[in-house]
Every structure is written in structure tokens, then in C-alpha cells.
């Protein structure tokens, strides 16, 4: 009897094997993209750290908080506390409600420091490509999904965030993409868990979830949508009005920026309802806001405008544009990373709707190629483009002096450090931000050759050094503008 299986028995197996091989091939390609993206983001941040371009506000802030969690203590931020006049024991949760950063504490058990936060952020940003790919693959097919994943990986909001120290925004693209993808797959349990995780990222994440609830309502998942809206807005009020004040915040926190609308969340909501046209006008003025909106929508070839999923991003964008902080409106900082995964998925959804309307024209593939090319053309304009410049890796000539200056400060001391110097010291000292207000720290690392945040004018930096010398500090180092001062005990 022959051991060879009959052809009719083998035939059904062949498609299954081919499907497994195809899935494995796509999985390997996606995995390679995630690894490559994480490496590129890490390189961007680590070079910035090594060349004294990272800053005390905000890399040292998060290093101090995570270091507190790693020691099984409170996430204190002496740098922020002294800046606010709240003391050395100021708790991070009073500044921004970001308990999720405690998940990074194990990195410090392994000897990590601020560099490990940079790498962790890079990995988190890169991992979001996985749920984005699955969402796009379900809507458009595997090959277009790869192009979408590349478009996300090179997107300018991720580039700006990866190139600007570390922030709690690192968690948002991954969690929001998981939430969107799982609800789209009609398997919402993991999506609900991701939504709960978002509430631990920052005090305003309830707005994102409320926007996602509106999306669920308009896509005929009304019960789930209403539940999302009510729960997220309730969580927003509890976090801002109860939990943050318990940690030491004022009633509306330290970052209230809506004085022209009201002094509380309720007053702002009523004022906007009374004057919606005024709110709309402020949302597009000055022109930089329009530019930011254009930059947010153009990378997906404007198809996000065809998707109700864009509603999920509206509350967070409105929160920024109605504020009186110009840095919140611009594309230069990390704030747009909070909505990038939403808008990428919304773009996919909009393209899928177009593809259904024009099924014979290859819309999905052509659109995916276009958004991938658009993303690549924007790379030189934003932070990732710096990696293409050989000079980025060398840093400025004064960096050698900065490296020598930090070696003059002994371990375990409190030091007031210029904004770009603090990250190099935070692993072995308690860093406070050097500014116009002195804190009587035993050590000071000043920079009088370049403007340093938070000084209002350049001359104030030299005056600050002169005052310290007049008050008993002695100069122990002076080179290329970096001055190290010590107050004898």
C-alpha cells in the first residue's frame, strides 16, 4: 500500500499552508519595521542626550518621578516643586496625572536612567504600528497596511515627540491604536482595558475617550458610546477635582490656560455653549492653528475628514487651540502625538469608504502609496530629518566644556543646573532648574554664553552668577560659558 496521500487529500492543505506563510511573511515585515523605527527614534533621542540638547524640563522631571516609583516611594519631582514654590517633596501627580509612568520603574531596577526613558519611549511609539497595521489590513489589505504603518512610523508628530526628551505622550499612540483596532474587530475587552490605561496617562485623556464615545454613537453603537462619554467625563472631573488636589495641586492644577473662558471646567463649558462661534473663531486664529491642522490632516491625504473616527481627536485638539499657550498650537512640540494614531486610523477608514464607492479603481493601494510618499517627503522638515545631517551627531563646540563641567559636581548633592545640563546630572544628583530664583543649592552649573530657559533675558544669566559669587559661592570651573559654582559648607 502506498504511503503517498492522494491528491484530493493534499489539495485542501495547500491554501492553509500558503496562508500561514503569507501571514508569517507579513509578520516579519511588520516586526522589522517596528525594530527599525524603535532604533531610529532611540538614536534621535540618545544623540540629543549625548550632545546636551535634552533638557531638565522635561527629561529630568520624568527621571525624578520614575526614580521615585523605582524606589517604592512617592514620585517626587524636586525640580518642578522648587520651580512652583512647593518644595522638594512635590509629587508628580499634582503636576500631571501620569501614574502610568510607574510601569517604567523596572528599567531603573536594572540600572537605567534618563537614557532608558528615551529608549522606552521609542519602543512604545514603534509598537503602535502593530495595531495600526491590523486595523488597516482589515480595511484595505495587507500590502496597503504596510505602507500605512510606514506612514505612521515616519509621521511628523511621532518625530517631534521622539526628538523632545520624554513625555507621557509615549503611551498614547499604542493605547489609542489598540482601543480603536479592538473595537473595530468587535472584540472590545482589550479595547476597554486600553481606554482605562489612557486615563492613567494624563488628566485630560477623558476628552479623548469622550471623543471616541461620540464616534461610537454616530456609528450606531450608542450604548457603548454613551457609556464611554459618561464614564470618561466623570473620570476627567474626578481626576482634576479630587485626585490631583489630594496630591497637592490647586483646584484647577498648575497649567490652567483658559482665563478668557472661565476659571473652572464648568465655566469654560458654559461659556463655549453660549458662544460657539467665538470658540470656532479662536480655534482657527492665529494662522498657526490652521497650519497645524493642515499638517495633521495632509499626511493622510485628507481622507480622515471622511471618517467619523476623527471625532475622537476633536476634543483634544480643541482643548489646545482654545488655550492661551502658543506652544500648544504649534507643530514643533510633542502634543500632536496624542492624536496621531487616531488620525492615521481615521485616514484608513476614510480611504476604505472611498474604495467601497469606487471598487474598480484600486483606490486603497493608490492611497496607501500616496500617504507613504507624503510621510517620507515630510521627514526632512521635522526632527527625523536631523539624522540625515552629519553635523547633528557632533554637537556644538561647547559640548566638550559642558561634559567637563558636569564632572566637577560630586555624586549625591543638590545642584542647580542649566536646562540643557540637568539631564547629564540627574542619574547621580538631585537636579533643580537653574533660573532667576536661587534655591541655595550647594552646587550650581550655569551657562552665561547661551540663552537658557527659564530666564527672560540673556543678561539675567550673568547677573545670577554675579549674585551667587557675591553671596559666598566660589567659582570652581569656567570654560566656554559654563561656570560651576560651589557654596562652601
Coordinates of C-alpha atoms in Angstrom, one line a residue:
X1 CA 0.0 0.0 0.0
X2 CA 1.4 3.4 -1.0
X3 CA 2.3 5.8 1.8
X4 CA 1.6 8.8 -0.5
X5 CA -1.5 10.7 0.3
X6 CA -4.0 11.0 -2.6
X7 CA -4.1 14.4 -4.4
X8 CA -7.6 15.1 -3.2
X9 CA -6.4 14.8 0.4
X10 CA -3.5 17.2 -0.1
X11 CA -5.3 19.9 -2.1
X12 CA -7.2 21.4 0.9
X13 CA -4.0 21.7 2.9
X14 CA -2.1 23.8 0.3
X15 CA -4.2 27.0 0.8
X16 CA -3.9 26.8 4.6
X17 CA -0.1 26.4 4.3
X18 CA 0.1 29.3 1.9
X19 CA -2.0 31.4 4.3
X20 CA 0.3 30.6 7.2
X21 CA 3.4 31.5 5.1
X22 CA 1.8 34.7 3.9
X23 CA 0.9 35.7 7.5
X24 CA 4.4 34.9 8.7
X25 CA 5.9 37.0 5.9
X26 CA 3.7 40.0 6.7
X27 CA 4.5 39.5 10.4
X28 CA 8.2 39.5 9.8
X29 CA 7.9 42.6 7.7
X30 CA 5.9 44.4 10.3
X31 CA 8.3 43.3 13.1
X32 CA 11.3 44.6 11.1
X33 CA 9.5 48.0 10.7
X34 CA 8.9 48.2 14.5
X35 CA 12.5 47.3 15.3
X36 CA 13.9 49.8 12.8
X37 CA 11.5 52.6 13.9
X38 CA 12.4 52.0 17.6
X39 CA 16.1 52.1 16.7
X40 CA 15.8 55.3 14.7
X41 CA 13.7 57.1 17.4
X42 CA 16.2 55.9 20.1
X43 CA 19.1 57.2 18.0
X44 CA 17.4 60.6 17.7
X45 CA 16.8 60.9 21.4
X46 CA 20.1 59.4 22.6
X47 CA 22.2 61.7 20.3
X48 CA 20.3 64.6 21.6
X49 CA 21.1 63.5 25.1
X50 CA 24.7 62.9 24.5
X51 CA 25.2 66.3 22.8
X52 CA 23.5 68.3 25.6
X53 CA 20.3 69.1 23.6
X54 CA 18.0 67.3 26.1
X55 CA 16.5 69.4 28.8
X56 CA 15.8 69.4 32.5
X57 CA 12.2 70.4 31.7
X58 CA 11.1 67.7 30.8
X59 CA 13.6 64.8 30.8
X60 CA 14.8 65.4 34.4
X61 CA 11.2 65.8 35.5
X62 CA 10.2 62.3 34.4
X63 CA 13.5 60.8 35.5
X64 CA 12.9 62.0 39.1
X65 CA 9.3 60.7 39.1
X66 CA 10.2 57.2 37.7
X67 CA 13.1 57.1 40.1
X68 CA 10.7 57.6 43.0
X69 CA 8.5 54.8 41.8
X70 CA 11.5 52.6 41.4
X71 CA 12.4 53.1 45.0
X72 CA 8.9 52.2 46.1
X73 CA 8.3 55.7 47.2
X74 CA 6.4 58.8 46.1
X75 CA 7.1 60.1 42.6
X76 CA 8.6 63.3 43.8
X77 CA 9.8 66.0 41.4
X78 CA 12.1 68.4 43.2
X79 CA 12.9 70.3 40.0
X80 CA 9.2 71.1 39.5
X81 CA 8.4 71.6 43.1
X82 CA 11.0 74.2 43.7
X83 CA 10.1 76.0 40.4
X84 CA 6.5 76.2 41.7
X85 CA 7.5 77.2 45.2
X86 CA 6.1 73.9 46.5
X87 CA 9.3 72.4 47.9
X88 CA 11.5 69.4 47.3
X89 CA 8.7 66.8 48.1
X90 CA 6.4 67.9 45.3
X91 CA 4.5 64.9 43.9
X92 CA 4.4 64.4 40.1
X93 CA 0.7 63.5 40.2
X94 CA -0.1 67.1 41.3
X95 CA 1.6 68.5 38.1
X96 CA 0.2 66.0 35.6
X97 CA -1.8 62.9 36.4
X98 CA 0.5 60.3 34.9
X99 CA 0.7 57.3 37.2
X100 CA 1.3 55.1 34.1
X101 CA 4.9 56.1 34.1
X102 CA 5.3 53.7 37.1
X103 CA 5.4 50.9 34.5
X104 CA 8.9 52.1 33.6
X105 CA 10.2 51.6 37.1
X106 CA 11.7 48.2 36.4
X107 CA 14.1 49.9 34.0
X108 CA 15.6 51.6 37.0
X109 CA 15.9 48.4 38.9
X110 CA 18.2 47.3 36.1
X111 CA 20.4 50.4 36.5
X112 CA 18.6 52.5 34.0
X113 CA 18.4 56.3 33.9
X114 CA 17.1 59.1 31.6
X115 CA 18.6 57.2 28.6
X116 CA 16.3 54.3 29.4
X117 CA 13.3 56.5 29.3
X118 CA 14.3 57.7 25.8
X119 CA 14.6 54.1 24.6
X120 CA 11.3 53.1 26.3
X121 CA 9.6 56.0 24.6
X122 CA 11.0 54.9 21.2
X123 CA 9.8 51.4 21.7
X124 CA 6.3 52.5 22.7
X125 CA 6.0 54.7 19.7
X126 CA 7.2 52.0 17.4
X127 CA 4.8 49.3 18.8
X128 CA 1.8 51.4 17.9
X129 CA 2.5 50.4 14.2
X130 CA 1.2 46.8 15.1
X131 CA -2.4 47.6 15.9
X132 CA -2.4 50.3 13.2
X133 CA -1.3 47.6 10.7
X134 CA -4.0 45.2 11.8
X135 CA -6.7 47.9 11.5
X136 CA -5.5 48.9 8.0
X137 CA -5.1 45.3 6.9
X138 CA -8.7 44.5 7.8
X139 CA -9.9 47.6 5.9
X140 CA -7.5 47.8 2.9
X141 CA -5.5 44.6 2.7
X142 CA -2.0 43.6 3.8
X143 CA 0.2 45.5 1.4
X144 CA -1.6 48.8 1.8
X145 CA -1.4 48.2 5.6
X146 CA 2.4 48.0 5.4
X147 CA 2.5 51.3 3.6
X148 CA 0.2 52.9 6.2
X149 CA 2.4 51.5 9.0
X150 CA 5.4 53.2 7.4
X151 CA 3.5 56.4 7.0
X152 CA 2.8 56.3 10.8
X153 CA 6.4 55.4 11.6
X154 CA 7.8 58.5 9.7
X155 CA 4.9 60.8 10.8
X156 CA 6.0 64.2 12.0
X157 CA 4.0 64.1 15.3
X158 CA 5.9 61.0 16.3
X159 CA 9.2 62.5 15.1
X160 CA 8.6 65.7 17.1
X161 CA 7.8 63.7 20.3
X162 CA 10.7 61.3 19.9
X163 CA 13.0 64.3 19.5
X164 CA 11.8 66.2 22.5
X165 CA 13.0 64.4 25.7
X166 CA 10.5 62.0 27.2
X167 CA 6.8 62.6 27.8
X168 CA 3.7 60.7 29.0
X169 CA 2.6 61.0 25.3
X170 CA 4.7 58.0 24.6
X171 CA 1.9 55.7 25.8
X172 CA -0.9 57.3 23.9
X173 CA -0.4 56.1 20.2
X174 CA -0.1 52.5 21.3
X175 CA -3.1 52.5 23.7
X176 CA -5.3 54.6 21.4
X177 CA -4.5 52.3 18.4
X178 CA -5.3 49.2 20.4
X179 CA -8.6 50.7 21.6
X180 CA -9.6 51.6 18.0
X181 CA -8.5 48.3 16.5
X182 CA -10.1 46.1 19.1
X183 CA -13.4 47.9 18.9
X184 CA -13.3 47.7 15.1
X185 CA -12.6 44.0 15.4
X186 CA -15.7 43.7 17.6
X187 CA -13.6 42.3 20.4
X188 CA -13.8 45.3 22.8
X189 CA -12.4 43.8 26.0
X190 CA -8.8 44.7 25.3
X191 CA -10.0 48.0 23.9
X192 CA -11.7 48.8 27.1
X193 CA -8.5 48.0 29.1
X194 CA -6.5 50.2 26.7
X195 CA -9.1 53.0 27.3
X196 CA -8.7 52.6 31.1
X197 CA -4.9 52.8 30.6
X198 CA -5.3 56.1 28.7
X199 CA -6.9 57.6 31.8
X200 CA -3.7 57.0 33.7
X201 CA -1.6 58.8 31.1
X202 CA -2.7 62.4 31.7
X203 CA -5.5 64.3 33.4
X204 CA -7.1 65.3 30.1
X205 CA -7.4 61.9 28.5
X206 CA -11.0 61.8 29.4
X207 CA -11.5 64.2 26.5
X208 CA -10.0 61.6 24.1
X209 CA -12.3 58.9 25.4
X210 CA -15.3 61.2 25.2
X211 CA -14.5 61.9 21.6
X212 CA -14.2 58.1 20.9
X213 CA -17.6 57.7 22.6
X214 CA -19.0 60.2 20.1
X215 CA -17.6 58.1 17.3
X216 CA -19.2 55.0 18.7
X217 CA -22.6 56.8 19.0
X218 CA -22.5 58.0 15.3
X219 CA -21.6 54.6 14.1
X220 CA -24.7 53.1 15.8
X221 CA -23.0 51.6 18.9
X222 CA -25.0 54.0 21.0
X223 CA -25.0 52.1 24.3
X224 CA -21.2 51.7 24.3
X225 CA -20.7 55.3 23.1
X226 CA -22.9 56.9 25.8
X227 CA -21.1 54.7 28.4
X228 CA -17.7 55.9 27.1
X229 CA -18.8 59.6 27.2
X230 CA -20.3 59.5 30.7
X231 CA -17.6 57.5 32.3
X232 CA -14.7 59.4 30.7
X233 CA -16.2 62.8 31.6
X234 CA -16.8 61.6 35.1
X235 CA -13.2 60.4 35.3
X236 CA -12.0 63.7 34.0
X237 CA -13.8 65.6 36.8
X238 CA -12.7 63.2 39.5
X239 CA -9.0 63.2 38.4
X240 CA -8.8 67.0 38.1
X241 CA -11.0 68.0 41.0
X242 CA -10.3 65.2 43.6
X243 CA -7.2 63.1 42.8
X244 CA -4.8 65.9 41.7
X245 CA -5.7 68.2 44.6
X246 CA -5.1 65.3 47.0
X247 CA -1.6 65.0 45.5
X248 CA -1.1 68.8 46.1
X249 CA -2.4 70.5 43.1
X250 CA -4.5 73.7 43.2
X251 CA -8.2 73.4 42.3
X252 CA -7.5 73.6 38.5
X253 CA -3.9 72.5 38.6
X254 CA -0.8 74.3 37.6
X255 CA -1.5 74.5 33.8
X256 CA -4.8 76.3 33.6
X257 CA -4.7 78.3 30.3
X258 CA -8.4 79.3 29.8
X259 CA -8.7 82.5 31.7
X260 CA -10.5 84.1 28.8
X261 CA -13.2 81.5 29.0
X262 CA -13.5 80.9 32.8
X263 CA -11.9 79.8 36.0
X264 CA -13.2 76.2 36.1
X265 CA -14.2 73.4 33.7
X266 CA -17.8 74.2 34.2
X267 CA -17.4 77.8 33.5
X268 CA -15.5 77.1 30.3
X269 CA -18.1 74.6 29.1
X270 CA -21.0 77.1 29.7
X271 CA -19.0 79.9 28.0
X272 CA -18.4 77.8 24.9
X273 CA -22.1 76.7 24.7
X274 CA -23.1 80.4 24.9
X275 CA -20.6 81.5 22.3
X276 CA -19.8 78.5 19.9
X277 CA -19.0 80.9 17.0
X278 CA -16.4 82.6 19.2
X279 CA -14.9 79.3 20.1
X280 CA -14.8 78.3 16.5
X281 CA -13.1 81.6 15.6
X282 CA -10.5 81.2 18.3
X283 CA -9.8 77.6 17.0
X284 CA -8.5 79.0 13.7
X285 CA -6.8 82.1 14.9
X286 CA -3.9 82.9 14.8
X287 CA -3.0 81.3 11.5
X288 CA -0.5 78.9 13.1
X289 CA -3.5 76.8 14.3
X290 CA -4.7 76.4 10.7
X291 CA -1.2 75.4 9.7
X292 CA -1.1 72.8 12.5
X293 CA -4.5 71.4 11.4
X294 CA -3.3 71.2 7.8
X295 CA -0.1 69.3 8.9
X296 CA -2.3 66.9 10.9
X297 CA -4.7 66.1 8.1
X298 CA -2.5 66.3 5.0
X299 CA -0.3 63.2 5.7
X300 CA -3.3 61.0 5.4
X301 CA -4.3 62.8 2.1
X302 CA -7.2 64.4 3.9
X303 CA -9.2 61.2 4.0
X304 CA -9.5 61.5 7.8
X305 CA -12.2 64.1 7.0
X306 CA -14.3 61.3 5.5
X307 CA -14.3 59.3 8.7
X308 CA -16.4 59.8 11.9
X309 CA -13.4 58.4 13.8
X310 CA -11.8 61.9 13.5
X311 CA -14.3 62.9 16.2
X312 CA -12.1 61.1 18.7
X313 CA -9.3 63.7 18.1
X314 CA -11.5 66.8 18.1
X315 CA -11.8 67.3 21.9
X316 CA -8.0 67.2 22.5
X317 CA -7.3 69.5 19.6
X318 CA -10.0 71.9 20.7
X319 CA -8.5 71.8 24.3
X320 CA -5.2 73.0 22.9
X321 CA -6.5 75.6 20.4
X322 CA -8.8 77.2 22.9
X323 CA -5.9 77.7 25.4
X324 CA -3.7 80.8 25.7
X325 CA -0.4 78.9 25.3
X326 CA 1.1 79.3 21.9
X327 CA 3.4 76.3 22.3
X328 CA 0.2 74.2 22.5
X329 CA -0.9 75.3 19.0
X330 CA 2.4 74.7 17.1
X331 CA 3.6 71.6 15.4
X332 CA 7.0 71.9 17.0
X333 CA 6.4 70.1 20.3
X334 CA 5.1 66.7 21.4
X335 CA 1.4 67.5 21.8
X336 CA 0.3 66.2 18.4
X337 CA 1.5 62.7 19.3
X338 CA -1.6 62.4 21.4
X339 CA -3.9 62.3 18.3
X340 CA -1.6 60.9 15.6
X341 CA -2.8 57.2 15.8
X342 CA -6.4 58.3 15.8
X343 CA -5.9 60.4 12.6
X344 CA -4.0 57.6 10.9
X345 CA -6.8 55.2 11.6
X346 CA -9.3 57.7 10.6
X347 CA -7.5 58.2 7.3
X348 CA -7.6 54.5 6.7
X349 CA -11.3 54.4 7.4
X350 CA -11.9 57.3 5.0
X351 CA -9.8 55.6 2.3
X352 CA -11.8 52.4 2.8
X353 CA -15.0 54.3 2.4
X354 CA -13.7 55.7 -0.9
X355 CA -12.6 52.2 -2.0
X356 CA -16.1 50.9 -1.5
X357 CA -17.5 53.7 -3.5
X358 CA -15.0 53.2 -6.4
X359 CA -14.3 49.4 -6.2
X360 CA -12.7 49.2 -9.7
X361 CA -10.1 51.9 -9.4
X362 CA -7.5 50.5 -6.9
X363 CA -8.2 53.3 -4.5
X364 CA -6.8 51.5 -1.5
X365 CA -3.4 50.8 -3.0
X366 CA -3.0 54.2 -4.7
X367 CA -4.0 56.0 -1.4
X368 CA -1.6 53.9 0.7
X369 CA 1.3 54.6 -1.7
X370 CA 0.4 58.3 -1.6
X371 CA 0.4 58.6 2.2
X372 CA 3.6 56.7 2.5
X373 CA 5.3 59.1 0.0
X374 CA 3.8 62.1 1.7
X375 CA 5.2 60.9 5.1
X376 CA 8.6 60.4 3.6
X377 CA 8.6 63.8 1.9
X378 CA 7.9 65.5 5.3
X379 CA 10.8 63.7 7.1
X380 CA 13.5 66.4 6.3
X381 CA 11.2 69.1 7.6
X382 CA 10.9 67.7 11.1
X383 CA 13.0 66.1 13.8
X384 CA 13.8 62.8 12.0
X385 CA 15.4 64.9 9.2
X386 CA 18.2 65.9 11.7
X387 CA 19.5 62.3 11.5
X388 CA 20.4 63.0 7.8
X389 CA 22.7 65.8 8.8
X390 CA 26.2 64.6 9.8
X391 CA 26.6 67.7 12.0
X392 CA 23.8 66.5 14.2
X393 CA 26.0 63.8 15.7
X394 CA 28.9 66.1 16.6
X395 CA 27.0 68.7 18.5
X396 CA 28.3 72.3 19.1
X397 CA 31.9 73.0 20.0
X398 CA 30.9 74.0 23.6
X399 CA 29.8 70.4 24.4
X400 CA 33.3 69.4 25.5
X401 CA 33.2 72.2 28.1
X402 CA 29.7 71.0 29.2
X403 CA 31.0 67.5 29.7
X404 CA 33.9 68.7 31.8
X405 CA 31.7 71.0 33.8
X406 CA 29.4 68.2 35.0
X407 CA 32.4 66.1 36.1
X408 CA 33.1 68.9 38.7
X409 CA 29.9 68.1 40.5
X410 CA 30.2 65.3 43.1
X411 CA 27.6 62.5 43.4
X412 CA 24.7 62.7 45.8
X413 CA 24.4 66.5 46.0
X414 CA 21.7 69.0 45.2
X415 CA 22.6 71.1 42.1
X416 CA 21.0 73.9 40.2
X417 CA 21.8 73.2 36.6
X418 CA 21.2 75.0 33.3
X419 CA 18.3 73.5 31.4
X420 CA 20.5 71.6 29.0
X421 CA 22.9 70.4 31.6
X422 CA 20.5 68.8 34.1
X423 CA 19.9 65.5 32.1
X424 CA 23.6 64.7 32.4
X425 CA 23.5 65.0 36.2
X426 CA 20.1 63.6 37.2
X427 CA 21.3 60.0 37.4
X428 CA 23.7 60.8 40.3
X429 CA 22.4 64.1 41.8
X430 CA 19.2 65.9 42.7
X431 CA 18.8 68.4 39.9
X432 CA 17.0 71.7 40.3
X433 CA 16.4 74.0 37.3
X434 CA 18.9 77.0 37.3
X435 CA 16.9 80.1 36.9
X436 CA 16.3 83.7 38.1
X437 CA 15.3 82.4 41.5
X438 CA 18.1 80.8 43.5
X439 CA 17.5 77.8 45.8
X440 CA 20.6 78.0 47.9
X441 CA 21.8 74.6 46.5
X442 CA 25.5 73.8 47.3
X443 CA 26.3 73.4 43.6
X444 CA 25.4 75.4 40.6
X445 CA 26.2 74.7 36.9
X446 CA 25.4 77.9 35.0
X447 CA 25.7 78.8 31.3
X448 CA 26.3 82.5 30.5
X449 CA 27.2 82.1 26.8
X450 CA 23.8 80.9 25.5
X451 CA 20.2 81.7 26.5
X452 CA 18.9 79.1 29.0
X453 CA 15.3 78.6 29.9
X454 CA 13.6 79.9 32.1
X455 CA 15.5 83.2 32.0
X456 CA 13.6 86.1 30.4
X457 CA 16.7 87.8 29.0
X458 CA 20.3 86.8 28.4
X459 CA 21.8 89.4 30.7
X460 CA 20.0 87.9 33.7
X461 CA 22.1 84.8 33.5
X462 CA 25.3 86.6 34.1
X463 CA 23.7 88.7 36.9
X464 CA 22.6 85.5 38.5
X465 CA 26.2 84.2 38.6
X466 CA 27.4 87.6 39.9
X467 CA 24.9 87.5 42.7
X468 CA 25.9 84.0 43.7
X469 CA 29.6 85.0 43.9
X470 CA 28.7 88.0 46.0
X471 CA 26.7 85.7 48.3
X472 CA 29.6 83.4 49.1
X473 CA 29.8 80.9 46.2
X474 CA 33.2 80.2 44.7
X475 CA 34.0 79.5 41.1
X476 CA 35.5 76.1 40.5
X477 CA 35.2 75.9 36.7
X478 CA 34.8 78.4 33.9
X479 CA 35.1 77.5 30.2
X480 CA 33.2 78.4 27.1
X481 CA 30.4 80.0 29.1
X482 CA 29.9 77.1 31.5
X483 CA 30.5 78.1 35.1
X484 CA 30.5 75.7 38.1
X485 CA 29.9 77.3 41.5
X486 CA 30.2 75.8 44.9
X487 CA 29.0 77.2 48.2
X488 CA 31.4 76.0 50.9
X489 CA 29.7 74.3 53.8

